[in-house]
Amino acid sequence: MEKLGLDYLDLYLIHWPNPKPLRENDKWKTRNAEVWRAMEDLYKEGKIRAIGVSNFLPHHLDALFETARVIPAVNQVRLAPGVYQEEVVTYCREKGILLEAWGPFGQGELFDKKEVQEIADKHGKSVAQIALAWSLAEEFLPLPKSVTASRIKSNLDCFGIELSKEEREVLKTISVISGAPRVDEMDF
């Protein structure tokens, strides 16, 4: 925080639940408990406004809850049209954990999908705006990435788009190649 020139952080996350070197004998569980305890202390001291996790599946959260005193405010997971991690979504909603959707544009695949373009055309919006509107309709907090000022500004024009139940279902179930990461099998 000193290097950043800040008195507090708005949000701090454990990025990955089980790095490969910690998978043997479930060492990741102990590591997460220790890191989470330190984050809870900083949270209680007011140095961090909210604490959360990223890429945690229900079994990772269950392990964390064995010692946690504070429920994660956020679970930042891959959610996008065509990438609907139903088990994670249901679990986090039951626990009151906000789902933050990283990669809400589907790693770019959505821009080539005819069905998404048709929905965008019907609403007079871009594919990106439709993807963001879908995230918001699903009560996910989308985390879009762009370095282009005009696209960043355009992305903000996603509010107020009313997608029908049918449109939301098309977007939810659209076929994409890049799905959710296989967290327990990643090579890092």
Coordinates of C-alpha atoms in Angstrom, one line a residue:
M1 CA 0.0 0.0 0.0
E2 CA 2.9 2.3 0.7
K3 CA 4.3 1.7 -2.8
L4 CA 0.8 2.5 -4.2
G5 CA 0.4 5.5 -2.1
L6 CA -2.8 4.2 -0.5
D7 CA -4.2 3.9 3.0
Y8 CA -6.4 1.0 2.1
L9 CA -7.2 -1.4 -0.8
D10 CA -10.8 -1.7 -2.1
L11 CA -10.6 -5.4 -2.8
Y12 CA -7.9 -8.1 -2.4
L13 CA -8.2 -11.6 -3.7
I14 CA -6.6 -15.0 -3.4
H15 CA -6.1 -15.5 -7.2
W16 CA -5.8 -19.3 -7.5
P17 CA -7.0 -21.9 -5.1
N18 CA -4.5 -24.7 -5.6
P19 CA -1.2 -23.9 -7.3
K20 CA 0.4 -27.1 -8.7
P21 CA 3.3 -27.2 -6.2
L22 CA 0.7 -27.3 -3.3
R23 CA -1.6 -30.0 -4.7
E24 CA 0.2 -32.9 -3.1
N25 CA -1.4 -33.9 0.2
D26 CA -3.9 -31.0 -0.2
K27 CA -1.3 -28.4 1.0
W28 CA -3.3 -25.8 -0.8
K29 CA -6.0 -26.0 2.0
T30 CA -3.5 -25.0 4.7
R31 CA -2.0 -22.3 2.5
N32 CA -5.4 -20.8 1.7
A33 CA -6.4 -20.9 5.4
E34 CA -3.2 -19.1 6.4
V35 CA -3.4 -16.5 3.6
W36 CA -7.1 -16.0 4.3
R37 CA -6.5 -15.4 8.0
A38 CA -3.9 -12.7 7.2
M39 CA -6.4 -11.1 4.8
E40 CA -9.1 -11.2 7.4
D41 CA -6.8 -9.4 9.9
L42 CA -6.1 -6.7 7.3
Y43 CA -9.9 -6.5 6.6
K44 CA -10.7 -6.1 10.3
E45 CA -8.0 -3.4 10.6
G46 CA -9.7 -1.5 7.8
K47 CA -6.7 -1.8 5.4
I48 CA -8.7 -3.8 2.9
R49 CA -12.4 -2.9 2.3
A50 CA -13.4 -6.3 0.9
I51 CA -11.6 -9.7 0.6
G52 CA -12.4 -12.4 -1.9
V53 CA -11.2 -15.3 -4.0
S54 CA -10.7 -16.0 -7.7
N55 CA -11.2 -19.3 -9.6
F56 CA -12.5 -21.1 -6.5
L57 CA -14.9 -24.0 -7.0
P58 CA -17.3 -25.2 -4.3
H59 CA -14.9 -27.7 -2.9
H60 CA -12.2 -25.0 -2.6
L61 CA -14.7 -22.7 -0.8
D62 CA -15.8 -25.6 1.5
A63 CA -12.2 -26.1 2.6
L64 CA -11.8 -22.3 3.2
F65 CA -14.9 -22.2 5.3
E66 CA -13.4 -24.7 7.7
T67 CA -11.4 -21.9 9.3
A68 CA -12.7 -18.7 7.7
R69 CA -14.3 -16.0 10.0
V70 CA -15.3 -13.8 7.0
I71 CA -17.2 -15.0 4.0
P72 CA -15.5 -13.9 0.7
A73 CA -17.2 -10.9 -0.7
V74 CA -16.4 -11.9 -4.3
N75 CA -15.5 -15.0 -6.3
Q76 CA -14.0 -13.9 -9.6
V77 CA -14.5 -16.7 -12.1
R78 CA -14.8 -17.2 -15.8
L79 CA -18.4 -16.4 -16.7
A80 CA -19.5 -15.4 -20.2
P81 CA -22.2 -16.3 -22.7
G82 CA -21.5 -20.0 -23.3
V83 CA -19.5 -20.3 -20.1
Y84 CA -22.0 -20.7 -17.3
Q85 CA -20.5 -22.5 -14.4
E86 CA -23.8 -23.5 -12.9
E87 CA -22.4 -25.3 -9.8
V88 CA -20.2 -22.3 -8.9
V89 CA -23.0 -19.9 -9.6
T90 CA -25.5 -21.7 -7.4
Y91 CA -23.1 -22.3 -4.6
C92 CA -21.9 -18.6 -4.5
R93 CA -25.5 -17.3 -4.6
E94 CA -26.5 -19.6 -1.7
K95 CA -23.5 -18.2 0.3
G96 CA -24.1 -14.6 -0.6
I97 CA -20.8 -14.3 -2.6
L98 CA -20.9 -11.9 -5.5
L99 CA -19.8 -13.4 -8.8
E100 CA -17.4 -11.3 -10.7
A101 CA -17.2 -12.5 -14.3
W102 CA -13.8 -12.3 -15.9
G103 CA -13.5 -12.8 -19.6
P104 CA -17.2 -11.6 -20.2
F105 CA -16.6 -11.5 -23.9
G106 CA -15.8 -15.2 -24.2
Q107 CA -12.1 -14.7 -25.1
G108 CA -13.4 -13.0 -28.2
E109 CA -15.3 -15.9 -29.5
L110 CA -18.6 -14.1 -29.1
F111 CA -17.8 -11.6 -31.8
D112 CA -18.0 -14.4 -34.4
K113 CA -21.2 -15.9 -33.2
K114 CA -24.2 -15.3 -35.5
E115 CA -26.7 -15.7 -32.7
V116 CA -25.1 -13.1 -30.6
Q117 CA -24.8 -10.6 -33.5
E118 CA -28.5 -11.1 -34.2
I119 CA -29.4 -10.2 -30.6
A120 CA -27.1 -7.2 -30.8
D121 CA -28.7 -6.1 -34.0
K122 CA -32.2 -6.4 -32.6
H123 CA -31.2 -4.1 -29.7
G124 CA -29.1 -1.7 -31.8
K125 CA -26.1 -2.5 -29.6
S126 CA -22.7 -4.1 -30.0
V127 CA -21.8 -7.7 -29.2
A128 CA -19.7 -6.5 -26.3
Q129 CA -22.6 -4.5 -24.9
I130 CA -24.9 -7.5 -25.2
A131 CA -22.4 -9.7 -23.4
L132 CA -22.1 -7.2 -20.6
A133 CA -25.9 -6.8 -20.4
W134 CA -26.2 -10.5 -20.1
S135 CA -23.7 -10.6 -17.2
L136 CA -25.6 -7.9 -15.4
A137 CA -29.0 -9.6 -16.1
E138 CA -27.5 -12.8 -14.5
E139 CA -26.4 -10.7 -11.6
F140 CA -22.7 -11.1 -12.3
L141 CA -20.3 -8.2 -12.0
P142 CA -18.5 -8.2 -15.4
L143 CA -14.9 -7.4 -15.6
P144 CA -14.2 -6.5 -19.2
K145 CA -10.8 -5.8 -20.5
S146 CA -9.9 -3.1 -23.1
V147 CA -7.1 -0.7 -23.6
T148 CA -9.0 1.3 -26.2
A149 CA -10.7 4.4 -24.8
S150 CA -13.6 4.3 -27.3
R151 CA -14.3 0.7 -26.5
I152 CA -14.2 1.4 -22.8
K153 CA -16.7 4.2 -23.3
S154 CA -18.9 2.0 -25.5
N155 CA -18.9 -0.8 -22.9
L156 CA -20.5 1.6 -20.4
D157 CA -23.5 1.8 -22.7
C158 CA -24.6 -1.7 -21.6
F159 CA -26.9 -0.5 -18.8
G160 CA -30.6 -0.6 -19.5
I161 CA -30.5 -3.3 -22.2
E162 CA -33.5 -5.5 -21.4
L163 CA -32.8 -9.0 -22.7
S164 CA -35.7 -11.4 -22.9
K165 CA -35.7 -14.7 -21.1
E166 CA -35.2 -16.4 -24.4
E167 CA -32.3 -14.2 -25.4
R168 CA -30.6 -14.8 -22.0
E169 CA -31.0 -18.6 -22.5
V170 CA -29.5 -18.4 -26.0
L171 CA -26.5 -16.5 -24.6
K172 CA -26.2 -18.8 -21.6
T173 CA -26.1 -22.0 -23.7
I174 CA -24.3 -20.8 -26.8
S175 CA -21.6 -23.2 -28.0
V176 CA -18.0 -21.9 -27.4
I177 CA -14.6 -23.5 -27.5
S178 CA -13.0 -21.8 -24.6
G179 CA -14.8 -22.8 -21.5
A180 CA -14.1 -22.5 -17.8
P181 CA -10.5 -23.4 -16.7
R182 CA -10.0 -26.8 -15.2
V183 CA -8.8 -25.4 -12.0
D184 CA -7.7 -28.7 -10.4
E185 CA -5.8 -29.7 -13.5
M186 CA -3.9 -26.6 -14.6
D187 CA -0.2 -26.9 -15.0
F188 CA 0.7 -24.0 -12.7

